[in-house]
Amino acid sequence: AGGAFASKFTSFWLAPIFGALLLGLLFLRAPVPPFPWKAGTGDPRAPSPRRAAGLALASLCVAAVAFVVLAASYGFSGLPAYFLGLWRGFTHSGTGHMAYLNGQYSDTGWWYYFLYAYVIKTPIGTLLIVAASIAALLRGARLRAKDEMFLWIPIAGVVAITCLWKVNIGLRHILPVYPLLYIAAGRVLARRPPAAAPIGPPGARLEDPAAGGAAAHRARGVGWPVAGFVAACLAWNVLAAVRIAPHHLAYFNEIAGGPRDGHRHLLDSNLDWGQSSKALRRFMEERSLPVIYCAFSGNSDPWYYGVRYQYAPGSGNLDNARNRPVRVPDDAPREVLAISAMVLHAVHFTDETESGPVPSHNLYAPLRGQTPIAMPGYSFLVYDITRSAGAHAYLAALYLSFRQVDLAVHEAGRALAIDPANVLALAVLEKMKEGPAAPPPPGG
């Protein structure tokens, strides 16, 4: 517990989960020692107040040891910084975070977001095995009540918390349920009953092998159809892992249309955390493209990975990327624009209004209906804009809105060289004559 609290603020989700497990132990009359340091399992017939006191004392000991581990992890002197970060984390989770789901945007999230993410980002083979496990559970293939409780209460706790969670930015928040579901799925091929006798509330009927309980289920063994089903599901998973390698973060299953359609469903750490710069560089090398246009999200600059590009407005970028004096040559035989999925859907852009900044999600909307020529790493979408006056004029307008005057003039000139009557390019140059450009959107 101490290691968990020291490594991740969301480990405080363990508190309500531990509380629910304690109540479950009381309800099941599980034998617990009266003192944490006392050997033995305790007397299940002990009065409830005494058992409750023993569990409370054990909880206090766990909390004390966890606090010492936490304090030691922060060198004992860094606890104020830890609690400041914890407060900021809880504040962030309470106010929300701009998120994307199936073309919708929200800063408070959707109650079903993580359930949806689980369905479309978990391999089909795993979904089928988990479904078979739940079906076997309902048919009577159960462990002791206490063991089942330690599987399903944490799963239910994480799911319940994430349904209320306002920060909807990635499947990673429900990763703790996966190992528990995998353990639960073991019942599909289990053959032997548990060694210990089942535990239940007073008066509960123990499992009867003749009535088809866990022992009978396992005693019958596993037939070839079940074994074949599990083998096929696992083979499906292996194939999926091989096909997506090395771009595992961008994995989406067939329900979502695969990784090429993933950006239409989910973004952020589900797909695009700046991890595809090397794939973009390989694409450029394969196509013999010395310089491209690039719009990316975050401060993981593709330039550091060998991508030579002319900057196009992205979100969260550092000044050295915005101000780098690189241009796509006027005589380039092919002009392409690589744009990351987060920027394509403009998740973190805003417009300045009289009442303050408001979300603006249409910055690159004209591209969303077009088919990219490539998707390096599945998180970059590449569009061919060779000799497209409209594309260069649109880029000129974007540059102007971000106060990148030199780039705006450059792209307006390229658009007019292709189409001297291009209205948008002429409007950009006319706007620049009127005075200083407006401040750039804060999201840029």
Tab-separated table of C-alpha atoms in Angstrom:
chain	number	residue	atom	x	y	z
A	1	ALA	CA	0.000	0.000	0.000
A	2	GLY	CA	2.839	2.379	0.814
A	3	GLY	CA	4.553	1.677	-2.489
A	4	ALA	CA	1.290	2.257	-4.328
A	5	PHE	CA	0.612	5.591	-2.618
A	6	ALA	CA	4.183	6.732	-3.278
A	7	SER	CA	3.983	5.948	-6.987
A	8	LYS	CA	0.534	7.137	-8.086
A	9	PHE	CA	-2.016	9.522	-6.620
A	10	THR	CA	-4.882	7.402	-7.932
A	11	SER	CA	-3.740	4.703	-5.506
A	12	PHE	CA	-6.075	6.436	-3.055
A	13	TRP	CA	-8.775	4.510	-4.893
A	14	LEU	CA	-7.551	1.638	-2.715
A	15	ALA	CA	-9.142	3.275	0.356
A	16	PRO	CA	-12.809	2.624	-0.597
A	17	ILE	CA	-11.826	-0.776	-2.066
A	18	PHE	CA	-10.140	-1.809	1.191
A	19	GLY	CA	-13.179	-0.543	3.104
A	20	ALA	CA	-15.521	-2.665	1.000
A	21	LEU	CA	-13.287	-5.718	1.502
A	22	LEU	CA	-13.323	-5.197	5.282
A	23	LEU	CA	-17.114	-5.098	5.274
A	24	GLY	CA	-17.121	-8.245	3.152
A	25	LEU	CA	-14.885	-10.054	5.638
A	26	LEU	CA	-17.250	-9.092	8.438
A	27	PHE	CA	-20.303	-10.233	6.492
A	28	LEU	CA	-18.720	-13.572	5.560
A	29	ARG	CA	-17.542	-14.138	9.146
A	30	ALA	CA	-14.085	-14.900	7.794
A	31	PRO	CA	-11.683	-16.058	10.537
A	32	VAL	CA	-9.321	-13.161	11.248
A	33	PRO	CA	-6.806	-12.983	14.122
A	34	PRO	CA	-7.744	-10.543	16.907
A	35	PHE	CA	-4.320	-8.891	16.557
A	36	PRO	CA	-2.299	-8.430	13.348
A	37	TRP	CA	0.840	-9.798	15.004
A	38	LYS	CA	-0.921	-12.883	16.449
A	39	ALA	CA	-0.425	-16.227	14.737
A	40	GLY	CA	-3.404	-18.279	13.593
A	41	THR	CA	-6.552	-17.485	11.685
A	42	GLY	CA	-8.790	-16.530	14.580
A	43	ASP	CA	-12.189	-17.835	15.554
A	44	PRO	CA	-15.009	-17.305	13.000
A	45	ARG	CA	-17.493	-17.701	15.885
A	46	ALA	CA	-16.070	-14.691	17.727
A	47	PRO	CA	-18.562	-11.862	18.299
A	48	SER	CA	-18.773	-9.362	15.459
A	49	PRO	CA	-17.554	-6.392	17.571
A	50	ARG	CA	-14.380	-8.293	18.468
A	51	ARG	CA	-13.785	-9.290	14.852
A	52	ALA	CA	-14.472	-5.736	13.705
A	53	ALA	CA	-11.988	-4.408	16.254
A	54	GLY	CA	-9.366	-6.854	15.000
A	55	LEU	CA	-9.880	-5.755	11.394
A	56	ALA	CA	-9.782	-2.081	12.402
A	57	LEU	CA	-6.526	-2.625	14.258
A	58	ALA	CA	-5.057	-4.458	11.277
A	59	SER	CA	-6.120	-1.562	9.036
A	60	LEU	CA	-4.426	0.962	11.310
A	61	CYS	CA	-1.208	-1.075	11.200
A	62	VAL	CA	-1.336	-1.210	7.411
A	63	ALA	CA	-1.934	2.554	7.278
A	64	ALA	CA	0.992	3.234	9.639
A	65	VAL	CA	3.432	1.083	7.684
A	66	ALA	CA	2.171	2.564	4.393
A	67	PHE	CA	2.765	6.092	5.700
A	68	VAL	CA	6.339	5.236	6.737
A	69	VAL	CA	7.011	3.782	3.265
A	70	LEU	CA	5.492	6.882	1.654
A	71	ALA	CA	7.544	9.243	3.825
A	72	ALA	CA	10.750	7.297	3.154
A	73	SER	CA	10.070	7.387	-0.587
A	74	TYR	CA	10.034	11.188	-0.365
A	75	GLY	CA	13.124	11.347	1.833
A	76	PHE	CA	10.930	12.259	4.836
A	77	SER	CA	11.410	15.948	3.985
A	78	GLY	CA	9.447	15.913	0.728
A	79	LEU	CA	6.011	15.165	2.149
A	80	PRO	CA	4.756	18.787	1.753
A	81	ALA	CA	5.433	18.537	-1.983
A	82	TYR	CA	3.644	15.185	-2.059
A	83	PHE	CA	0.522	16.532	-0.393
A	84	LEU	CA	0.582	19.616	-2.636
A	85	GLY	CA	0.649	17.322	-5.674
A	86	LEU	CA	-2.113	15.205	-4.161
A	87	TRP	CA	-4.275	18.287	-3.635
A	88	ARG	CA	-3.687	19.409	-7.217
A	89	GLY	CA	-4.512	15.924	-8.459
A	90	PHE	CA	-7.812	15.841	-6.585
A	91	THR	CA	-8.593	19.371	-7.798
A	92	HIS	CA	-7.936	18.313	-11.385
A	93	SER	CA	-10.113	15.221	-11.031
A	94	GLY	CA	-12.881	17.325	-9.518
A	95	THR	CA	-12.895	20.027	-12.199
A	96	GLY	CA	-12.358	17.720	-15.179
A	97	HIS	CA	-10.209	17.700	-18.298
A	98	MET	CA	-11.095	18.313	-21.934
A	99	ALA	CA	-11.709	14.921	-23.511
A	100	TYR	CA	-12.831	13.417	-26.798
A	101	LEU	CA	-15.215	10.542	-27.484
A	102	ASN	CA	-16.689	9.652	-30.877
A	103	GLY	CA	-16.626	13.217	-32.215
A	104	GLN	CA	-17.903	14.728	-28.960
A	105	TYR	CA	-15.956	16.966	-26.589
A	106	SER	CA	-16.438	17.397	-22.854
A	107	ASP	CA	-14.430	18.749	-19.936
A	108	THR	CA	-16.418	16.689	-17.407
A	109	GLY	CA	-16.404	13.358	-19.228
A	110	TRP	CA	-18.954	10.604	-19.778
A	111	TRP	CA	-19.919	7.991	-17.197
A	112	TYR	CA	-19.444	5.183	-19.742
A	113	TYR	CA	-16.129	6.419	-21.177
A	114	PHE	CA	-13.857	3.796	-19.619
A	115	LEU	CA	-16.308	0.956	-20.223
A	116	TYR	CA	-16.394	1.948	-23.892
A	117	ALA	CA	-12.598	2.217	-23.980
A	118	TYR	CA	-12.307	-1.262	-22.464
A	119	VAL	CA	-14.556	-2.756	-25.131
A	120	ILE	CA	-12.736	-1.254	-28.126
A	121	LYS	CA	-9.131	-1.325	-26.871
A	122	THR	CA	-9.091	-4.851	-25.445
A	123	PRO	CA	-8.279	-7.663	-27.893
A	124	ILE	CA	-11.317	-9.638	-29.036
A	125	GLY	CA	-9.798	-12.869	-27.716
A	126	THR	CA	-9.561	-11.405	-24.227
A	127	LEU	CA	-13.140	-10.118	-24.369
A	128	LEU	CA	-14.386	-13.586	-25.338
A	129	ILE	CA	-12.419	-15.337	-22.575
A	130	VAL	CA	-13.633	-12.844	-19.952
A	131	ALA	CA	-17.212	-13.329	-21.172
A	132	ALA	CA	-16.764	-17.109	-20.908
A	133	SER	CA	-15.413	-16.655	-17.387
A	134	ILE	CA	-18.462	-14.655	-16.321
A	135	ALA	CA	-20.736	-17.251	-17.922
A	136	ALA	CA	-18.926	-20.034	-16.016
A	137	LEU	CA	-19.256	-18.013	-12.802
A	138	LEU	CA	-22.992	-17.674	-13.307
A	139	ARG	CA	-23.272	-21.416	-14.015
A	140	GLY	CA	-21.711	-22.210	-10.653
A	141	ALA	CA	-17.983	-22.438	-11.258
A	142	ARG	CA	-17.174	-20.419	-8.168
A	143	LEU	CA	-14.297	-20.213	-5.740
A	144	ARG	CA	-14.834	-19.673	-2.025
A	145	ALA	CA	-16.964	-16.613	-1.422
A	146	LYS	CA	-13.980	-14.874	0.180
A	147	ASP	CA	-11.784	-15.517	-2.863
A	148	GLU	CA	-14.446	-14.313	-5.274
A	149	MET	CA	-14.868	-11.200	-3.152
A	150	PHE	CA	-11.160	-10.371	-3.442
A	151	LEU	CA	-11.468	-10.652	-7.221
A	152	TRP	CA	-14.673	-8.788	-7.906
A	153	ILE	CA	-14.819	-6.054	-5.261
A	154	PRO	CA	-11.625	-4.383	-6.583
A	155	ILE	CA	-12.926	-4.725	-10.142
A	156	ALA	CA	-16.292	-3.238	-9.188
A	157	GLY	CA	-14.574	-0.508	-7.160
A	158	VAL	CA	-12.343	0.640	-10.032
A	159	VAL	CA	-15.268	0.560	-12.492
A	160	ALA	CA	-17.530	2.507	-10.120
A	161	ILE	CA	-14.871	5.161	-9.436
A	162	THR	CA	-14.050	5.630	-13.119
A	163	CYS	CA	-17.730	5.988	-13.970
A	164	LEU	CA	-17.679	9.061	-11.702
A	165	TRP	CA	-14.205	10.181	-12.822
A	166	LYS	CA	-14.185	13.476	-14.725
A	167	VAL	CA	-10.714	13.019	-16.226
A	168	ASN	CA	-11.436	10.879	-19.301
A	169	ILE	CA	-8.073	10.712	-21.030
A	170	GLY	CA	-6.998	7.101	-21.233
A	171	LEU	CA	-7.706	3.406	-20.747
A	172	ARG	CA	-4.669	3.343	-18.439
A	173	HIS	CA	-6.860	4.437	-15.530
A	174	ILE	CA	-8.609	1.058	-15.494
A	175	LEU	CA	-5.538	-1.108	-16.137
A	176	PRO	CA	-5.770	-2.516	-12.562
A	177	VAL	CA	-8.861	-4.539	-13.528
A	178	TYR	CA	-7.007	-6.519	-16.206
A	179	PRO	CA	-4.889	-8.848	-14.003
A	180	LEU	CA	-7.901	-9.493	-11.777
A	181	LEU	CA	-10.027	-10.390	-14.794
A	182	TYR	CA	-7.253	-12.675	-16.050
A	183	ILE	CA	-7.174	-14.485	-12.698
A	184	ALA	CA	-10.959	-14.807	-12.765
A	185	ALA	CA	-10.735	-16.184	-16.308
A	186	GLY	CA	-8.670	-19.101	-15.035
A	187	ARG	CA	-11.917	-20.815	-14.030
A	188	VAL	CA	-12.635	-21.521	-17.703
A	189	LEU	CA	-9.911	-24.200	-17.739
A	190	ALA	CA	-9.747	-25.006	-14.015
A	191	ARG	CA	-9.838	-28.696	-13.103
A	192	ARG	CA	-9.360	-28.915	-9.350
A	193	PRO	CA	-11.511	-27.583	-6.519
A	194	PRO	CA	-9.983	-25.222	-3.938
A	195	ALA	CA	-8.312	-27.028	-1.033
A	196	ALA	CA	-9.969	-24.934	1.690
A	197	ALA	CA	-13.601	-25.280	2.645
A	198	PRO	CA	-15.939	-22.566	1.374
A	199	ILE	CA	-16.768	-19.693	3.685
A	200	GLY	CA	-20.113	-17.993	3.733
A	201	PRO	CA	-22.434	-16.014	5.944
A	202	PRO	CA	-24.126	-17.779	8.852
A	203	GLY	CA	-26.609	-20.335	7.578
A	204	ALA	CA	-25.289	-20.261	4.039
A	205	ARG	CA	-25.325	-23.579	2.186
A	206	LEU	CA	-21.894	-24.781	1.164
A	207	GLU	CA	-21.214	-25.884	-2.378
A	208	ASP	CA	-22.517	-29.330	-3.141
A	209	PRO	CA	-20.567	-31.186	-5.846
A	210	ALA	CA	-23.638	-33.201	-6.679
A	211	ALA	CA	-25.519	-29.992	-7.323
A	212	GLY	CA	-23.010	-28.805	-9.879
A	213	GLY	CA	-20.792	-26.623	-7.691
A	214	ALA	CA	-17.164	-25.717	-8.285
A	215	ALA	CA	-15.855	-29.185	-7.369
A	216	ALA	CA	-18.212	-30.903	-9.778
A	217	HIS	CA	-17.431	-28.402	-12.496
A	218	ARG	CA	-13.708	-29.046	-12.171
A	219	ALA	CA	-14.029	-32.763	-11.592
A	220	ARG	CA	-15.651	-33.114	-14.995
A	221	GLY	CA	-12.460	-31.671	-16.505
A	222	VAL	CA	-12.291	-29.517	-19.595
A	223	GLY	CA	-13.422	-30.847	-22.944
A	224	TRP	CA	-11.717	-30.186	-26.247
A	225	PRO	CA	-14.330	-27.605	-27.365
A	226	VAL	CA	-13.535	-25.394	-24.365
A	227	ALA	CA	-9.790	-25.899	-24.697
A	228	GLY	CA	-10.020	-25.208	-28.419
A	229	PHE	CA	-12.049	-22.058	-27.776
A	230	VAL	CA	-9.448	-20.719	-25.337
A	231	ALA	CA	-6.577	-21.628	-27.666
A	232	ALA	CA	-8.281	-19.834	-30.560
A	233	CYS	CA	-8.839	-16.715	-28.426
A	234	LEU	CA	-5.212	-16.650	-27.318
A	235	ALA	CA	-4.029	-17.156	-30.900
A	236	TRP	CA	-6.241	-14.219	-31.931
A	237	ASN	CA	-4.535	-12.092	-29.277
A	238	VAL	CA	-1.047	-13.118	-30.417
A	239	LEU	CA	-1.925	-12.272	-34.014
A	240	ALA	CA	-3.299	-8.883	-32.944
A	241	ALA	CA	-0.123	-8.128	-30.963
A	242	VAL	CA	2.103	-9.071	-33.893
A	243	ARG	CA	0.103	-7.009	-36.381
A	244	ILE	CA	0.146	-3.823	-34.294
A	245	ALA	CA	3.818	-4.090	-33.240
A	246	PRO	CA	5.615	-1.845	-32.474
A	247	HIS	CA	2.723	0.631	-32.195
A	248	HIS	CA	0.888	-1.020	-29.300
A	249	LEU	CA	-0.417	2.206	-27.773
A	250	ALA	CA	-2.481	2.803	-30.922
A	251	TYR	CA	-4.185	-0.608	-30.742
A	252	PHE	CA	-7.928	-0.734	-31.336
A	253	ASN	CA	-9.773	-3.973	-31.949
A	254	GLU	CA	-12.009	-4.937	-34.853
A	255	ILE	CA	-15.114	-3.583	-33.125
A	256	ALA	CA	-13.675	-0.069	-33.551
A	257	GLY	CA	-12.477	-0.750	-37.086
A	258	GLY	CA	-8.866	-1.357	-36.080
A	259	PRO	CA	-6.094	1.176	-35.385
A	260	ARG	CA	-6.712	3.167	-38.586
A	261	ASP	CA	-10.121	4.234	-37.248
A	262	GLY	CA	-9.049	4.572	-33.633
A	263	HIS	CA	-8.769	8.364	-33.778
A	264	ARG	CA	-12.480	8.599	-34.554
A	265	HIS	CA	-13.310	6.950	-31.218
A	266	LEU	CA	-10.707	7.953	-28.616
A	267	LEU	CA	-7.676	10.216	-28.329
A	268	ASP	CA	-5.105	11.357	-25.769
A	269	SER	CA	-3.205	8.509	-24.068
A	270	ASN	CA	-5.450	5.991	-25.821
A	271	LEU	CA	-3.684	6.822	-29.081
A	272	ASP	CA	-1.520	9.935	-29.373
A	273	TRP	CA	1.184	10.793	-26.870
A	274	GLY	CA	3.821	11.853	-29.380
A	275	GLN	CA	5.171	8.322	-29.725
A	276	SER	CA	5.113	8.054	-33.542
A	277	SER	CA	7.879	10.470	-34.567
A	278	LYS	CA	10.237	7.651	-35.582
A	279	ALA	CA	7.495	6.106	-37.718
A	280	LEU	CA	6.979	9.501	-39.382
A	281	ARG	CA	10.712	9.765	-40.095
A	282	ARG	CA	10.681	6.293	-41.701
A	283	PHE	CA	7.732	7.352	-43.847
A	284	MET	CA	9.700	10.383	-45.052
A	285	GLU	CA	12.712	8.233	-45.860
A	286	GLU	CA	10.623	5.725	-47.791
A	287	ARG	CA	8.980	8.498	-49.829
A	288	SER	CA	12.195	10.535	-50.249
A	289	LEU	CA	10.668	13.596	-48.616
A	290	PRO	CA	13.401	15.915	-47.269
A	291	VAL	CA	10.977	18.405	-45.632
A	292	ILE	CA	7.273	18.205	-44.807
A	293	TYR	CA	4.635	20.274	-43.043
A	294	CYS	CA	3.973	18.964	-39.529
A	295	ALA	CA	1.404	19.818	-36.848
A	296	PHE	CA	1.864	17.886	-33.623
A	297	SER	CA	0.551	17.819	-30.077
A	298	GLY	CA	2.617	18.278	-26.936
A	299	ASN	CA	6.290	19.094	-26.495
A	300	SER	CA	7.761	15.858	-27.848
A	301	ASP	CA	9.181	17.583	-30.914
A	302	PRO	CA	9.451	15.256	-33.968
A	303	TRP	CA	12.556	17.252	-34.957
A	304	TYR	CA	14.483	15.482	-32.188
A	305	TYR	CA	13.792	12.166	-33.948
A	306	GLY	CA	15.037	13.245	-37.356
A	307	VAL	CA	11.816	14.673	-38.828
A	308	ARG	CA	12.650	17.838	-40.794
A	309	TYR	CA	9.501	19.898	-41.078
A	310	GLN	CA	7.969	23.313	-41.549
A	311	TYR	CA	5.965	24.042	-38.431
A	312	ALA	CA	2.177	24.039	-38.689
A	313	PRO	CA	0.107	25.178	-35.690
A	314	GLY	CA	-0.196	22.464	-33.059
A	315	SER	CA	-1.137	22.347	-29.388
A	316	GLY	CA	1.149	22.591	-26.381
A	317	ASN	CA	4.265	23.138	-28.525
A	318	LEU	CA	7.411	24.818	-27.290
A	319	ASP	CA	8.731	28.064	-28.791
A	320	ASN	CA	11.755	26.419	-30.403
A	321	ALA	CA	9.404	24.429	-32.626
A	322	ARG	CA	7.270	27.459	-33.531
A	323	ASN	CA	10.244	29.636	-34.372
A	324	ARG	CA	12.424	27.160	-36.251
A	325	PRO	CA	13.303	28.802	-39.628
A	326	VAL	CA	12.557	25.811	-41.872
A	327	ARG	CA	10.423	26.004	-45.005
A	328	VAL	CA	9.210	23.428	-47.496
A	329	PRO	CA	11.070	24.369	-50.717
A	330	ASP	CA	8.995	26.123	-53.373
A	331	ASP	CA	10.169	23.583	-55.961
A	332	ALA	CA	9.446	20.518	-53.818
A	333	PRO	CA	8.041	17.790	-56.114
A	334	ARG	CA	5.643	16.700	-53.374
A	335	GLU	CA	4.161	18.603	-50.448
A	336	VAL	CA	2.618	16.673	-47.575
A	337	LEU	CA	1.128	17.692	-44.246
A	338	ALA	CA	1.527	15.297	-41.300
A	339	ILE	CA	-0.862	16.058	-38.469
A	340	SER	CA	-1.228	14.201	-35.194
A	341	ALA	CA	-4.652	12.898	-34.229
A	342	MET	CA	-4.953	15.217	-31.216
A	343	VAL	CA	-4.363	18.248	-33.441
A	344	LEU	CA	-6.615	16.979	-36.240
A	345	HIS	CA	-9.525	16.883	-33.802
A	346	ALA	CA	-8.335	20.102	-32.099
A	347	VAL	CA	-8.934	18.805	-28.579
A	348	HIS	CA	-6.933	21.485	-26.764
A	349	PHE	CA	-7.485	24.640	-28.801
A	350	THR	CA	-9.395	27.730	-27.675
A	351	ASP	CA	-10.615	30.997	-29.161
A	352	GLU	CA	-10.425	34.344	-27.399
A	353	THR	CA	-13.808	36.007	-26.889
A	354	GLU	CA	-15.007	39.003	-24.909
A	355	SER	CA	-16.018	36.659	-22.083
A	356	GLY	CA	-12.701	34.804	-22.140
A	357	PRO	CA	-11.280	31.750	-23.910
A	358	VAL	CA	-13.749	29.186	-25.214
A	359	PRO	CA	-13.005	25.747	-26.703
A	360	SER	CA	-12.474	25.688	-30.459
A	361	HIS	CA	-12.457	22.268	-32.092
A	362	ASN	CA	-12.664	23.146	-35.792
A	363	LEU	CA	-9.117	24.281	-36.509
A	364	TYR	CA	-8.367	21.440	-38.929
A	365	ALA	CA	-11.950	20.342	-39.552
A	366	PRO	CA	-11.616	20.511	-43.384
A	367	LEU	CA	-9.166	17.588	-43.236
A	368	ARG	CA	-11.385	15.230	-41.245
A	369	GLY	CA	-13.464	14.246	-44.223
A	370	GLN	CA	-10.438	13.523	-46.402
A	371	THR	CA	-8.588	10.211	-46.692
A	372	PRO	CA	-4.946	10.365	-45.569
A	373	ILE	CA	-2.301	8.871	-47.836
A	374	ALA	CA	-0.552	7.257	-44.848
A	375	MET	CA	-0.822	6.870	-41.065
A	376	PRO	CA	2.678	6.492	-39.573
A	377	GLY	CA	2.363	4.894	-36.163
A	378	TYR	CA	-1.424	5.292	-36.535
A	379	SER	CA	-1.277	8.568	-34.590
A	380	PHE	CA	-0.028	10.738	-37.472
A	381	LEU	CA	-2.268	11.278	-40.487
A	382	VAL	CA	-0.521	12.402	-43.682
A	383	TYR	CA	-2.285	14.413	-46.401
A	384	ASP	CA	-0.999	15.297	-49.850
A	385	ILE	CA	-1.368	19.065	-50.457
A	386	THR	CA	0.872	19.279	-53.532
A	387	ARG	CA	-0.110	22.261	-55.717
A	388	SER	CA	-3.267	22.818	-53.659
A	389	ALA	CA	-3.935	26.548	-53.530
A	390	GLY	CA	-6.751	26.008	-51.050
A	391	ALA	CA	-4.544	24.086	-48.624
A	392	HIS	CA	-1.754	26.679	-48.719
A	393	ALA	CA	-4.240	29.516	-48.297
A	394	TYR	CA	-5.814	27.772	-45.321
A	395	LEU	CA	-2.392	27.300	-43.750
A	396	ALA	CA	-1.718	31.007	-44.330
A	397	ALA	CA	-4.899	31.875	-42.428
A	398	LEU	CA	-3.901	29.562	-39.567
A	399	TYR	CA	-0.445	31.104	-39.369
A	400	LEU	CA	-1.981	34.566	-39.253
A	401	SER	CA	-4.333	33.599	-36.410
A	402	PHE	CA	-1.301	32.336	-34.475
A	403	ARG	CA	0.652	35.556	-35.164
A	404	GLN	CA	3.245	33.771	-37.284
A	405	VAL	CA	3.447	36.547	-39.838
A	406	ASP	CA	6.424	35.308	-41.867
A	407	LEU	CA	4.832	31.919	-42.389
A	408	ALA	CA	1.478	33.520	-43.237
A	409	VAL	CA	3.109	35.638	-45.971
A	410	HIS	CA	5.046	32.637	-47.255
A	411	GLU	CA	1.992	30.373	-47.563
A	412	ALA	CA	-0.243	33.096	-48.990
A	413	GLY	CA	2.394	33.678	-51.651
A	414	ARG	CA	2.512	29.969	-52.492
A	415	ALA	CA	-1.270	29.856	-52.795
A	416	LEU	CA	-1.327	32.874	-55.121
A	417	ALA	CA	1.474	31.405	-57.234
A	418	ILE	CA	-0.839	28.465	-57.921
A	419	ASP	CA	-4.076	30.457	-58.131
A	420	PRO	CA	-3.617	34.248	-58.399
A	421	ALA	CA	-7.315	34.765	-57.649
A	422	ASN	CA	-7.461	32.736	-54.435
A	423	VAL	CA	-9.808	34.714	-52.205
A	424	LEU	CA	-8.547	33.431	-48.854
A	425	ALA	CA	-4.884	34.115	-49.650
A	426	LEU	CA	-5.747	37.637	-50.805
A	427	ALA	CA	-7.781	38.174	-47.636
A	428	VAL	CA	-4.827	37.082	-45.465
A	429	LEU	CA	-2.508	39.597	-47.143
A	430	GLU	CA	-5.167	42.314	-46.899
A	431	LYS	CA	-5.707	41.560	-43.217
A	432	MET	CA	-1.998	41.969	-42.558
A	433	LYS	CA	-2.097	45.464	-44.017
A	434	GLU	CA	-4.705	46.491	-41.448
A	435	GLY	CA	-2.395	46.095	-38.454
A	436	PRO	CA	-0.938	43.572	-35.995
A	437	ALA	CA	-2.446	40.134	-35.996
A	438	ALA	CA	-4.655	39.042	-33.138
A	439	PRO	CA	-3.045	37.126	-30.266
A	440	PRO	CA	-2.731	33.404	-30.889
A	441	PRO	CA	-5.225	31.045	-29.228
A	442	PRO	CA	-3.963	29.900	-25.808
A	443	GLY	CA	-4.364	26.271	-26.881
A	444	GLY	CA	-1.637	26.808	-29.477
